[in-house]
Amino acid sequence: MLIKMALTQKIAAHAAKWTDRAAGNLLNWRQIEQKEAERRGRVDGFFNLFIDIPGQQQQVRQHKWFETWLRQVRVLQAGDLLTIAFLRTPAFFDAWLRLTIFGFGVGVFTSGWLRVALLVLFLYMLILQLLPLAHKHEQIVFDHLLPITDRERRVRFTRTVRPWFGLTTLIYMASGLVNVASWQELAILLVTLAVAGHSLLFFYSDFILKNNQKKR
């Protein structure tokens, strides 16, 4: 009975948040629909890390800490535009944050070659999620307003992603320090992640983007 009462109170408090007092305490269905769409977007965004979900809409979200930093930066280069797109688009920033946290958890609770394979797989999934960032503002800005070559676009993408991808790689390496079975296993993990991260960022992404640019 106590559990039932607590759940009922929680449901009532949740429903009370969507009441419109100006309309006689009726439910605000538009706000409920908007919140439900945002919830579904978060759920679809999670599963989109592993499988391609069609119909994903990229939203724009502002961060107060980022806006403070942005006022001090002159947004005149392509790399700055890509950085803004990365931080303001949940499809990129949230994917980076989730995969970084999940990968750290995997590194802590696994060991041996299984840990090495899973962390490399998470790095591969991360670069796949970040590759569409290279095509942001492609047709309007980089083709007309700030025209740059295809090679420069790939370089700008690498420069934008490098600190975030490198930070994720370092966090994955740090997870190996939490659960150390042997120093030999730790050395294998560190070397493998360093080589895999460097290859995915500088060679694999460049190869994929070059092929995509040939199809334009």
Tab-separated table of C-alpha atoms in Angstrom, residues 89-161:
chain	number	residue	atom	x	y	z
A	89	THR	CA	23.898	19.409	-31.856
A	90	PRO	CA	22.851	16.701	-29.380
A	91	ALA	CA	23.310	14.036	-32.063
A	92	PHE	CA	27.075	14.650	-31.879
A	93	PHE	CA	27.769	15.880	-28.361
A	94	ASP	CA	25.446	13.394	-26.636
A	95	ALA	CA	26.820	10.527	-28.721
A	96	TRP	CA	30.352	11.475	-27.686
A	97	LEU	CA	29.367	11.753	-24.014
A	98	ARG	CA	27.446	8.473	-23.916
A	99	LEU	CA	30.065	6.421	-25.704
A	100	THR	CA	32.785	7.901	-23.492
A	101	ILE	CA	30.890	6.983	-20.320
A	102	PHE	CA	29.863	3.542	-21.582
A	103	GLY	CA	33.382	2.789	-22.744
A	104	PHE	CA	34.834	3.777	-19.381
A	105	GLY	CA	32.360	1.447	-17.650
A	106	VAL	CA	33.296	-1.368	-20.021
A	107	GLY	CA	36.978	-0.760	-19.322
A	108	VAL	CA	36.438	-0.912	-15.586
A	109	PHE	CA	34.300	-4.059	-15.445
A	110	THR	CA	36.080	-6.154	-18.086
A	111	SER	CA	39.636	-7.355	-18.541
A	112	GLY	CA	41.957	-9.099	-20.950
A	113	TRP	CA	41.457	-9.199	-24.696
A	114	LEU	CA	37.714	-8.758	-24.247
A	115	ARG	CA	38.304	-5.288	-22.807
A	116	VAL	CA	40.711	-4.397	-25.602
A	117	ALA	CA	38.272	-5.547	-28.295
A	118	LEU	CA	35.273	-3.764	-26.749
A	119	LEU	CA	37.092	-0.459	-26.278
A	120	VAL	CA	38.371	-0.526	-29.856
A	121	LEU	CA	34.798	-1.248	-30.953
A	122	PHE	CA	33.559	1.757	-28.952
A	123	LEU	CA	36.181	3.979	-30.602
A	124	TYR	CA	35.017	2.727	-33.989
A	125	MET	CA	31.384	3.459	-33.083
A	126	LEU	CA	32.381	6.942	-31.923
A	127	ILE	CA	34.109	7.880	-35.166
A	128	LEU	CA	31.078	6.612	-37.096
A	129	GLN	CA	28.815	8.890	-35.054
A	130	LEU	CA	31.086	11.904	-35.623
A	131	LEU	CA	31.664	11.483	-39.369
A	132	PRO	CA	28.387	13.257	-40.346
A	133	LEU	CA	29.774	16.361	-38.620
A	134	ALA	CA	32.046	16.888	-41.632
A	135	HIS	CA	28.972	17.495	-43.813
A	136	LYS	CA	27.414	20.171	-41.598
A	137	HIS	CA	27.023	23.506	-43.425
A	138	GLU	CA	28.450	21.779	-46.496
A	139	GLN	CA	26.236	23.036	-49.281
A	140	ILE	CA	25.454	26.562	-48.032
A	141	VAL	CA	28.525	27.729	-46.149
A	142	PHE	CA	31.506	25.732	-47.395
A	143	ASP	CA	30.419	25.782	-51.046
A	144	HIS	CA	29.522	29.467	-51.333
A	145	LEU	CA	30.077	31.660	-48.266
A	146	LEU	CA	33.397	30.177	-47.120
A	147	PRO	CA	34.527	28.084	-50.089
A	148	ILE	CA	37.295	25.638	-49.161
A	149	THR	CA	38.726	22.590	-50.879
A	150	ASP	CA	37.684	19.033	-50.101
A	151	ARG	CA	41.044	18.340	-48.500
A	152	GLU	CA	40.695	21.424	-46.270
A	153	ARG	CA	37.275	20.207	-45.163
A	154	ARG	CA	38.734	16.891	-44.086
A	155	VAL	CA	41.541	18.680	-42.244
A	156	ARG	CA	39.039	20.952	-40.469
A	157	PHE	CA	36.998	17.941	-39.436
A	158	THR	CA	40.057	16.202	-37.998
A	159	ARG	CA	41.093	19.317	-36.073
A	160	THR	CA	37.594	19.705	-34.632
A	161	VAL	CA	37.176	16.089	-33.576
